[in-house]
Amino acid sequence: MESDNVDEIVHSQLFSSSKTPHNNNNKNNNSVRPATSVHELLECPVCTNSMYPPIHQCHNGHTICSTCKERVHNRCPTCRQELGDIRCLALEKVAESLELPCKYGSLGCSEIFPYYSKLKHEAMCNFRPYNCPYAGSECSIVGDIPYLVAHLRDDHKVDMHSGCTFNHRYVKSNPREVENATWMLTVFNCFGQYFCLHFEAFQLGVAPVYMAFLRFMGDEIDARNYSYSLEVGGNGRKLIWEGTPRSIRDSHRKVRDSHDGLIIQRNMALFFSGGDRKELKLRVTGKIWKEQQNPDGGACIPKLCS
């Protein structure tokens, strides 16, 4: 690690409480148009979502999804008649014959799916928006990566840095105040990608710990192309962690609860801090590199960014 490529940032009191799709190349536009009007019939009048079996109807033929049937206390929202337990089997059968485009078509997905397979695909579609990866609050913002990067910078005031090496010092005057404090430190831009470095304190069982980990702003399959290392130490001792960054498709809590990162027990953290052990002073260094396949067919070889 070259010192001129390393940014040192000091943070004081940083803790805040906390596919097998059908291809549409051979489909013409006429195969999609008739489905549009029928698709409107499959829209629940209460929640406006697409209805899936069991689809219920009242004696007058008005339909409703099974979830909303309970919400309206078994009364038809259209005619106020009792719904009972009548299934609209005809509409369920019609739905089986439909093929509809993915709802993320405007974001780039061009696939067409049978009606009952569409929902499953959309839950895993690579073009679906990402959730905001900020860990310090329950942020409801979703969007593509460029939008989220701007959102993190402008709305969450997250530090943005270029380069694949880092050197951070965490300072906290009262390290005994843990209480699941969490904070997302920095977004790094390297290899044309964005990475989120997290550092936080939480209770692991009855023991307070500190944890640092990296998340990749993209899908898991692309995250596997990268590796990272984290190192913390002091008083002649050090801990080193190496791993693959997790995709932001995995929630911050999921990554944290899987302990997939550098975990430092509080007693060890205070030992690294030196002095009277009453103030936390941790220096965390690290780097990100890209795994490249050896042209001779051998093992992957790391590539550091320039």
mmCIF file of C-alpha atoms in Angstrom:
data_model
loop_
_atom_site.group_PDB
_atom_site.id
_atom_site.type_symbol
_atom_site.label_atom_id
_atom_site.label_comp_id
_atom_site.label_asym_id
_atom_site.label_seq_id
_atom_site.Cartn_x
_atom_site.Cartn_y
_atom_site.Cartn_z
ATOM 1 C CA MET A 1 0.000 0.000 0.000
ATOM 2 C CA GLU A 2 1.531 3.313 -1.109
ATOM 3 C CA SER A 3 1.096 6.168 1.324
ATOM 4 C CA ASP A 4 0.361 8.729 -1.395
ATOM 5 C CA ASN A 5 -2.659 6.683 -2.486
ATOM 6 C CA VAL A 6 -4.119 6.513 0.993
ATOM 7 C CA ASP A 7 -6.632 8.978 2.368
ATOM 8 C CA GLU A 8 -6.724 9.276 6.139
ATOM 9 C CA ILE A 9 -9.981 10.483 7.577
ATOM 10 C CA VAL A 10 -10.479 10.995 11.304
ATOM 11 C CA HIS A 11 -14.021 10.516 12.581
ATOM 12 C CA SER A 12 -14.986 11.547 16.084
ATOM 13 C CA GLN A 13 -18.263 10.520 17.754
ATOM 14 C CA LEU A 14 -19.497 8.969 14.518
ATOM 15 C CA PHE A 15 -21.977 6.550 15.933
ATOM 16 C CA SER A 16 -25.619 7.429 15.513
ATOM 17 C CA SER A 17 -28.349 5.167 16.864
ATOM 18 C CA SER A 18 -29.570 3.548 14.868
ATOM 19 C CA LYS A 19 -33.573 -17.703 -14.255
ATOM 20 C CA THR A 20 -35.018 -19.314 -16.975
ATOM 21 C CA PRO A 21 -36.904 -16.538 -18.715
ATOM 22 C CA HIS A 22 -38.701 -16.616 -22.040
ATOM 23 C CA ASN A 23 -36.993 -14.436 -24.596
ATOM 24 C CA ASN A 24 -39.241 -12.016 -26.430
ATOM 25 C CA ASN A 25 -37.208 -11.847 -29.634
ATOM 26 C CA ASN A 26 -39.707 -14.054 -31.449
ATOM 27 C CA LYS A 27 -42.787 -12.351 -30.016
ATOM 28 C CA ASN A 28 -44.612 -9.793 -32.117
ATOM 29 C CA ASN A 29 -46.519 -6.878 -30.724
ATOM 30 C CA ASN A 30 -49.886 -8.497 -31.484
ATOM 31 C CA SER A 31 -49.242 -11.217 -28.885
ATOM 32 C CA VAL A 32 -48.986 -8.616 -26.131
ATOM 33 C CA ARG A 33 -51.782 -6.213 -26.964
ATOM 34 C CA PRO A 34 -54.789 -8.500 -26.198
ATOM 35 C CA ALA A 35 -53.295 -9.261 -22.786
ATOM 36 C CA THR A 36 -53.358 -5.615 -21.801
ATOM 37 C CA SER A 37 -57.149 -5.284 -21.482
ATOM 38 C CA VAL A 38 -57.451 -8.673 -19.799
ATOM 39 C CA HIS A 39 -54.687 -7.646 -17.449
ATOM 40 C CA GLU A 40 -56.900 -4.769 -16.338
ATOM 41 C CA LEU A 41 -59.548 -7.331 -15.349
ATOM 42 C CA LEU A 42 -56.918 -9.015 -13.189
ATOM 43 C CA GLU A 43 -56.249 -5.813 -11.245
ATOM 44 C CA CYS A 44 -57.662 -5.844 -7.714
ATOM 45 C CA PRO A 45 -60.063 -2.896 -7.249
ATOM 46 C CA VAL A 46 -58.801 -2.319 -3.706
ATOM 47 C CA CYS A 47 -54.991 -2.574 -3.791
ATOM 48 C CA THR A 48 -54.687 -2.281 -7.628
ATOM 49 C CA ASN A 49 -52.124 -5.112 -7.626
ATOM 50 C CA SER A 50 -52.408 -8.064 -9.988
ATOM 51 C CA MET A 51 -54.576 -10.848 -8.588
ATOM 52 C CA TYR A 52 -53.338 -14.405 -8.182
ATOM 53 C CA PRO A 53 -55.273 -17.523 -7.120
ATOM 54 C CA PRO A 54 -57.439 -17.703 -5.208
ATOM 55 C CA ILE A 55 -59.325 -14.867 -6.924
ATOM 56 C CA HIS A 56 -62.652 -14.246 -5.156
ATOM 57 C CA GLN A 57 -65.896 -12.823 -6.484
ATOM 58 C CA CYS A 58 -69.221 -11.740 -5.059
ATOM 59 C CA HIS A 59 -72.663 -12.941 -6.286
ATOM 60 C CA ASN A 60 -72.710 -10.045 -8.770
ATOM 61 C CA GLY A 61 -69.375 -11.091 -10.304
ATOM 62 C CA HIS A 62 -67.115 -8.367 -8.841
ATOM 63 C CA THR A 63 -63.623 -9.714 -8.159
ATOM 64 C CA ILE A 64 -61.107 -9.085 -5.394
ATOM 65 C CA CYS A 65 -57.760 -10.564 -4.329
ATOM 66 C CA SER A 66 -57.521 -12.890 -1.350
ATOM 67 C CA THR A 67 -55.508 -10.408 0.717
ATOM 68 C CA CYS A 68 -58.017 -7.589 0.294
ATOM 69 C CA LYS A 69 -60.960 -9.935 0.908
ATOM 70 C CA GLU A 70 -59.903 -10.035 4.550
ATOM 71 C CA ARG A 71 -59.233 -6.302 4.657
ATOM 72 C CA VAL A 72 -62.789 -5.430 3.546
ATOM 73 C CA HIS A 73 -64.282 -7.839 6.110
ATOM 74 C CA ASN A 74 -65.756 -10.127 3.447
ATOM 75 C CA ARG A 75 -67.830 -7.321 1.871
ATOM 76 C CA CYS A 76 -67.604 -6.536 -1.836
ATOM 77 C CA PRO A 77 -66.095 -3.038 -2.177
ATOM 78 C CA THR A 78 -68.141 -2.449 -5.342
ATOM 79 C CA CYS A 79 -71.694 -3.493 -4.411
ATOM 80 C CA ARG A 80 -71.315 -4.118 -0.652
ATOM 81 C CA GLN A 81 -72.717 -7.645 -0.962
ATOM 82 C CA GLU A 82 -71.227 -10.445 1.119
ATOM 83 C CA LEU A 83 -68.352 -12.093 -0.730
ATOM 84 C CA GLY A 84 -68.621 -15.606 0.654
ATOM 85 C CA ASP A 85 -66.175 -18.178 -0.686
ATOM 86 C CA ILE A 86 -66.886 -18.034 -4.404
ATOM 87 C CA ARG A 87 -63.800 -18.501 -6.598
ATOM 88 C CA CYS A 88 -63.621 -16.843 -10.010
ATOM 89 C CA LEU A 89 -62.221 -19.910 -11.727
ATOM 90 C CA ALA A 90 -62.803 -18.505 -15.216
ATOM 91 C CA LEU A 91 -60.577 -15.487 -14.574
ATOM 92 C CA GLU A 92 -57.925 -17.693 -12.977
ATOM 93 C CA LYS A 93 -57.983 -19.884 -16.107
ATOM 94 C CA VAL A 94 -57.725 -16.872 -18.420
ATOM 95 C CA ALA A 95 -54.684 -15.665 -16.458
ATOM 96 C CA GLU A 96 -52.893 -18.950 -17.191
ATOM 97 C CA SER A 97 -52.974 -18.150 -20.922
ATOM 98 C CA LEU A 98 -51.475 -14.680 -20.600
ATOM 99 C CA GLU A 99 -47.906 -13.612 -21.296
ATOM 100 C CA LEU A 100 -46.892 -10.210 -19.991
ATOM 101 C CA PRO A 101 -43.721 -8.096 -20.053
ATOM 102 C CA CYS A 102 -41.700 -7.559 -16.902
ATOM 103 C CA LYS A 103 -42.749 -4.409 -15.052
ATOM 104 C CA TYR A 104 -39.115 -3.252 -15.140
ATOM 105 C CA GLY A 105 -39.194 -2.888 -18.916
ATOM 106 C CA SER A 106 -38.529 0.851 -18.649
ATOM 107 C CA LEU A 107 -35.338 0.027 -16.722
ATOM 108 C CA GLY A 108 -34.049 -2.334 -19.403
ATOM 109 C CA CYS A 109 -35.696 -5.746 -18.945
ATOM 110 C CA SER A 110 -37.131 -6.977 -22.259
ATOM 111 C CA GLU A 111 -38.407 -10.369 -21.082
ATOM 112 C CA ILE A 112 -41.966 -11.675 -21.393
ATOM 113 C CA PHE A 113 -43.348 -14.246 -18.957
ATOM 114 C CA PRO A 114 -46.430 -16.359 -18.366
ATOM 115 C CA TYR A 115 -48.728 -14.515 -15.968
ATOM 116 C CA TYR A 116 -48.088 -16.818 -13.001
ATOM 117 C CA SER A 117 -44.285 -16.739 -13.535
ATOM 118 C CA LYS A 118 -44.044 -12.966 -13.898
ATOM 119 C CA LEU A 119 -44.226 -12.201 -10.185
ATOM 120 C CA LYS A 120 -41.435 -14.654 -9.325
ATOM 121 C CA HIS A 121 -39.199 -13.175 -12.015
ATOM 122 C CA GLU A 122 -39.800 -9.591 -10.929
ATOM 123 C CA ALA A 123 -38.748 -10.421 -7.371
ATOM 124 C CA MET A 124 -35.306 -11.427 -8.723
ATOM 125 C CA CYS A 125 -35.052 -9.338 -11.908
ATOM 126 C CA ASN A 126 -31.565 -7.927 -12.398
ATOM 127 C CA PHE A 127 -33.119 -4.664 -13.568
ATOM 128 C CA ARG A 128 -35.184 -4.108 -10.427
ATOM 129 C CA PRO A 129 -34.202 -0.993 -8.456
ATOM 130 C CA TYR A 130 -31.817 -1.187 -5.505
ATOM 131 C CA ASN A 131 -32.721 -0.152 -1.978
ATOM 132 C CA CYS A 132 -30.741 2.690 -0.435
ATOM 133 C CA PRO A 133 -27.739 1.056 1.330
ATOM 134 C CA TYR A 134 -27.482 3.703 4.050
ATOM 135 C CA ALA A 135 -27.373 1.955 7.419
ATOM 136 C CA GLY A 136 -27.954 4.857 9.784
ATOM 137 C CA SER A 137 -31.697 5.124 9.141
ATOM 138 C CA GLU A 138 -34.605 3.265 7.584
ATOM 139 C CA CYS A 139 -34.407 4.982 4.194
ATOM 140 C CA SER A 140 -37.160 4.057 1.719
ATOM 141 C CA ILE A 141 -35.454 5.462 -1.390
ATOM 142 C CA VAL A 142 -34.949 3.036 -4.302
ATOM 143 C CA GLY A 143 -33.258 3.547 -7.660
ATOM 144 C CA ASP A 144 -30.407 2.580 -9.954
ATOM 145 C CA ILE A 145 -26.779 2.897 -8.867
ATOM 146 C CA PRO A 146 -26.062 6.405 -10.257
ATOM 147 C CA TYR A 147 -29.234 7.709 -8.597
ATOM 148 C CA LEU A 148 -28.362 6.114 -5.247
ATOM 149 C CA VAL A 149 -24.788 7.436 -5.348
ATOM 150 C CA ALA A 150 -26.119 10.974 -5.797
ATOM 151 C CA HIS A 151 -28.723 10.345 -3.079
ATOM 152 C CA LEU A 152 -26.065 9.142 -0.610
ATOM 153 C CA ARG A 153 -23.881 12.156 -1.346
ATOM 154 C CA ASP A 154 -26.573 14.840 -1.334
ATOM 155 C CA ASP A 155 -29.158 13.566 1.152
ATOM 156 C CA HIS A 156 -27.153 11.440 3.599
ATOM 157 C CA LYS A 157 -23.982 13.549 3.269
ATOM 158 C CA VAL A 158 -21.845 10.419 2.936
ATOM 159 C CA ASP A 159 -18.124 10.901 2.256
ATOM 160 C CA MET A 160 -17.163 10.043 -1.310
ATOM 161 C CA HIS A 161 -13.630 8.959 -2.181
ATOM 162 C CA SER A 162 -11.819 7.705 -5.260
ATOM 163 C CA GLY A 163 -9.208 4.984 -4.971
ATOM 164 C CA CYS A 164 -8.971 1.424 -3.761
ATOM 165 C CA THR A 165 -6.972 1.898 -0.566
ATOM 166 C CA PHE A 166 -8.093 3.538 2.641
ATOM 167 C CA ASN A 167 -6.838 4.446 6.081
ATOM 168 C CA HIS A 168 -9.442 5.499 8.640
ATOM 169 C CA ARG A 169 -9.217 6.321 12.306
ATOM 170 C CA TYR A 170 -12.297 5.879 14.496
ATOM 171 C CA VAL A 171 -12.447 7.875 17.712
ATOM 172 C CA LYS A 172 -15.108 7.568 20.396
ATOM 173 C CA SER A 173 -14.821 9.162 23.825
ATOM 174 C CA ASN A 174 -17.101 6.663 25.598
ATOM 175 C CA PRO A 175 -16.673 3.207 24.035
ATOM 176 C CA ARG A 176 -19.017 1.632 26.596
ATOM 177 C CA GLU A 177 -22.007 3.218 24.871
ATOM 178 C CA VAL A 178 -22.745 0.587 22.242
ATOM 179 C CA GLU A 179 -26.515 0.107 21.963
ATOM 180 C CA ASN A 180 -26.446 -0.981 18.329
ATOM 181 C CA ALA A 181 -24.870 2.251 17.100
ATOM 182 C CA THR A 182 -24.423 2.169 13.336
ATOM 183 C CA TRP A 183 -22.893 4.402 10.688
ATOM 184 C CA MET A 184 -21.948 4.035 7.038
ATOM 185 C CA LEU A 185 -18.544 5.570 6.676
ATOM 186 C CA THR A 186 -17.612 6.035 3.034
ATOM 187 C CA VAL A 187 -18.462 5.254 -0.562
ATOM 188 C CA PHE A 188 -15.412 4.362 -2.655
ATOM 189 C CA ASN A 189 -15.209 4.650 -6.429
ATOM 190 C CA CYS A 190 -12.669 2.295 -7.964
ATOM 191 C CA PHE A 191 -12.545 0.088 -11.079
ATOM 192 C CA GLY A 192 -15.543 2.113 -12.284
ATOM 193 C CA GLN A 193 -17.671 0.652 -9.468
ATOM 194 C CA TYR A 194 -18.920 1.862 -6.084
ATOM 195 C CA PHE A 195 -18.334 0.205 -2.712
ATOM 196 C CA CYS A 196 -19.810 1.034 0.723
ATOM 197 C CA LEU A 197 -17.582 0.686 3.772
ATOM 198 C CA HIS A 198 -19.511 0.168 7.022
ATOM 199 C CA PHE A 199 -18.251 0.432 10.583
ATOM 200 C CA GLU A 200 -20.477 -0.018 13.614
ATOM 201 C CA ALA A 201 -20.840 -1.198 17.180
ATOM 202 C CA PHE A 202 -23.455 -3.666 18.394
ATOM 203 C CA GLN A 203 -24.095 -6.375 20.953
ATOM 204 C CA LEU A 204 -23.061 -9.882 19.891
ATOM 205 C CA GLY A 205 -24.802 -11.966 22.523
ATOM 206 C CA VAL A 206 -23.752 -10.305 25.762
ATOM 207 C CA ALA A 207 -20.465 -8.975 24.390
ATOM 208 C CA PRO A 208 -20.153 -5.579 22.695
ATOM 209 C CA VAL A 209 -18.218 -5.699 19.427
ATOM 210 C CA TYR A 210 -17.127 -3.447 16.585
ATOM 211 C CA MET A 211 -17.478 -4.578 12.982
ATOM 212 C CA ALA A 212 -16.253 -3.318 9.612
ATOM 213 C CA PHE A 213 -17.387 -4.717 6.266
ATOM 214 C CA LEU A 214 -17.686 -3.783 2.595
ATOM 215 C CA ARG A 215 -20.716 -3.909 0.306
ATOM 216 C CA PHE A 216 -20.720 -3.723 -3.492
ATOM 217 C CA MET A 217 -23.176 -1.390 -5.196
ATOM 218 C CA GLY A 218 -24.400 -3.890 -7.770
ATOM 219 C CA ASP A 219 -25.515 -7.500 -8.077
ATOM 220 C CA GLU A 220 -23.916 -10.476 -6.364
ATOM 221 C CA ILE A 221 -22.582 -12.007 -9.589
ATOM 222 C CA ASP A 222 -20.539 -8.834 -10.215
ATOM 223 C CA ALA A 223 -19.481 -8.518 -6.566
ATOM 224 C CA ARG A 224 -17.674 -11.853 -6.894
ATOM 225 C CA ASN A 225 -15.182 -10.216 -9.254
ATOM 226 C CA TYR A 226 -13.728 -8.221 -6.359
ATOM 227 C CA SER A 227 -12.001 -8.879 -3.049
ATOM 228 C CA TYR A 228 -11.019 -6.674 -0.162
ATOM 229 C CA SER A 229 -8.949 -6.716 2.998
ATOM 230 C CA LEU A 230 -9.293 -4.897 6.308
ATOM 231 C CA GLU A 231 -6.629 -4.558 8.965
ATOM 232 C CA VAL A 232 -6.752 -3.136 12.479
ATOM 233 C CA GLY A 233 -4.064 -3.208 15.146
ATOM 234 C CA GLY A 234 -1.942 -1.549 17.782
ATOM 235 C CA ASN A 235 0.506 -2.338 20.561
ATOM 236 C CA GLY A 236 2.327 -4.816 18.330
ATOM 237 C CA ARG A 237 -0.845 -6.813 17.483
ATOM 238 C CA LYS A 238 -3.143 -6.791 14.468
ATOM 239 C CA LEU A 239 -6.228 -8.466 13.008
ATOM 240 C CA ILE A 240 -6.636 -8.998 9.258
ATOM 241 C CA TRP A 241 -9.806 -9.849 7.344
ATOM 242 C CA GLU A 242 -10.050 -10.802 3.669
ATOM 243 C CA GLY A 243 -13.245 -11.519 1.822
ATOM 244 C CA THR A 244 -15.595 -10.780 -1.069
ATOM 245 C CA PRO A 245 -17.836 -7.718 -0.762
ATOM 246 C CA ARG A 246 -21.520 -8.477 -0.359
ATOM 247 C CA SER A 247 -24.017 -7.021 -2.822
ATOM 248 C CA ILE A 248 -26.317 -4.270 -1.567
ATOM 249 C CA ARG A 249 -29.116 -6.647 -2.627
ATOM 250 C CA ASP A 250 -28.357 -8.157 0.796
ATOM 251 C CA SER A 251 -29.576 -5.791 3.469
ATOM 252 C CA HIS A 252 -27.144 -4.173 5.854
ATOM 253 C CA ARG A 253 -28.668 -6.115 8.754
ATOM 254 C CA LYS A 254 -28.381 -9.436 6.887
ATOM 255 C CA VAL A 255 -24.664 -8.889 6.289
ATOM 256 C CA ARG A 256 -24.082 -7.749 9.851
ATOM 257 C CA ASP A 257 -25.994 -10.642 11.396
ATOM 258 C CA SER A 258 -24.041 -13.141 9.264
ATOM 259 C CA HIS A 259 -20.815 -11.716 10.807
ATOM 260 C CA ASP A 260 -19.331 -11.454 7.307
ATOM 261 C CA GLY A 261 -16.631 -8.907 8.083
ATOM 262 C CA LEU A 262 -13.896 -7.834 10.469
ATOM 263 C CA ILE A 263 -15.188 -8.260 14.036
ATOM 264 C CA ILE A 264 -13.281 -6.703 16.947
ATOM 265 C CA GLN A 265 -14.195 -7.497 20.543
ATOM 266 C CA ARG A 266 -14.374 -4.362 22.695
ATOM 267 C CA ASN A 267 -11.565 -5.443 25.029
ATOM 268 C CA MET A 268 -9.347 -6.041 22.004
ATOM 269 C CA ALA A 269 -10.411 -2.716 20.494
ATOM 270 C CA LEU A 270 -9.450 -0.907 23.700
ATOM 271 C CA PHE A 271 -6.130 -2.775 23.758
ATOM 272 C CA PHE A 272 -5.452 -1.597 20.208
ATOM 273 C CA SER A 273 -6.387 1.941 21.298
ATOM 274 C CA GLY A 274 -3.679 2.013 23.955
ATOM 275 C CA GLY A 275 -3.551 4.610 26.720
ATOM 276 C CA ASP A 276 -5.909 4.271 29.676
ATOM 277 C CA ARG A 277 -8.426 2.154 27.665
ATOM 278 C CA LYS A 278 -11.121 4.772 28.279
ATOM 279 C CA GLU A 279 -11.228 6.100 24.715
ATOM 280 C CA LEU A 280 -11.648 4.184 21.477
ATOM 281 C CA LYS A 281 -8.998 4.974 18.883
ATOM 282 C CA LEU A 282 -9.032 2.417 16.091
ATOM 283 C CA ARG A 283 -7.086 2.708 12.852
ATOM 284 C CA VAL A 284 -8.612 0.578 10.095
ATOM 285 C CA THR A 285 -6.726 0.239 6.827
ATOM 286 C CA GLY A 286 -7.714 -1.729 3.775
ATOM 287 C CA LYS A 287 -7.712 -2.181 0.038
ATOM 288 C CA ILE A 288 -9.975 -3.397 -2.752
ATOM 289 C CA TRP A 289 -8.748 -5.374 -5.720
ATOM 290 C CA LYS A 290 -10.190 -7.039 -8.788
ATOM 291 C CA GLU A 291 -9.749 -10.750 -9.374
ATOM 292 C CA GLN A 292 -8.443 -11.518 -12.856
ATOM 293 C CA GLN A 293 -8.317 -14.953 -14.458
ATOM 294 C CA ASN A 294 -4.793 -16.083 -15.271
ATOM 295 C CA PRO A 295 -4.504 -16.245 -19.102
ATOM 296 C CA ASP A 296 -2.746 -19.608 -18.734
ATOM 297 C CA GLY A 297 -5.830 -21.048 -17.101
ATOM 298 C CA GLY A 298 -4.447 -20.977 -13.580
ATOM 299 C CA ALA A 299 -5.794 -19.343 -10.463
ATOM 300 C CA CYS A 300 -7.105 -15.794 -10.370
ATOM 301 C CA ILE A 301 -4.527 -13.087 -9.906
ATOM 302 C CA PRO A 302 -5.342 -9.817 -8.096
ATOM 303 C CA LYS A 303 -5.266 -6.487 -9.890
ATOM 304 C CA LEU A 304 -4.940 -3.294 -7.848
ATOM 305 C CA CYS A 305 -6.292 -0.074 -9.221
ATOM 306 C CA SER A 306 -3.785 2.583 -10.196
#
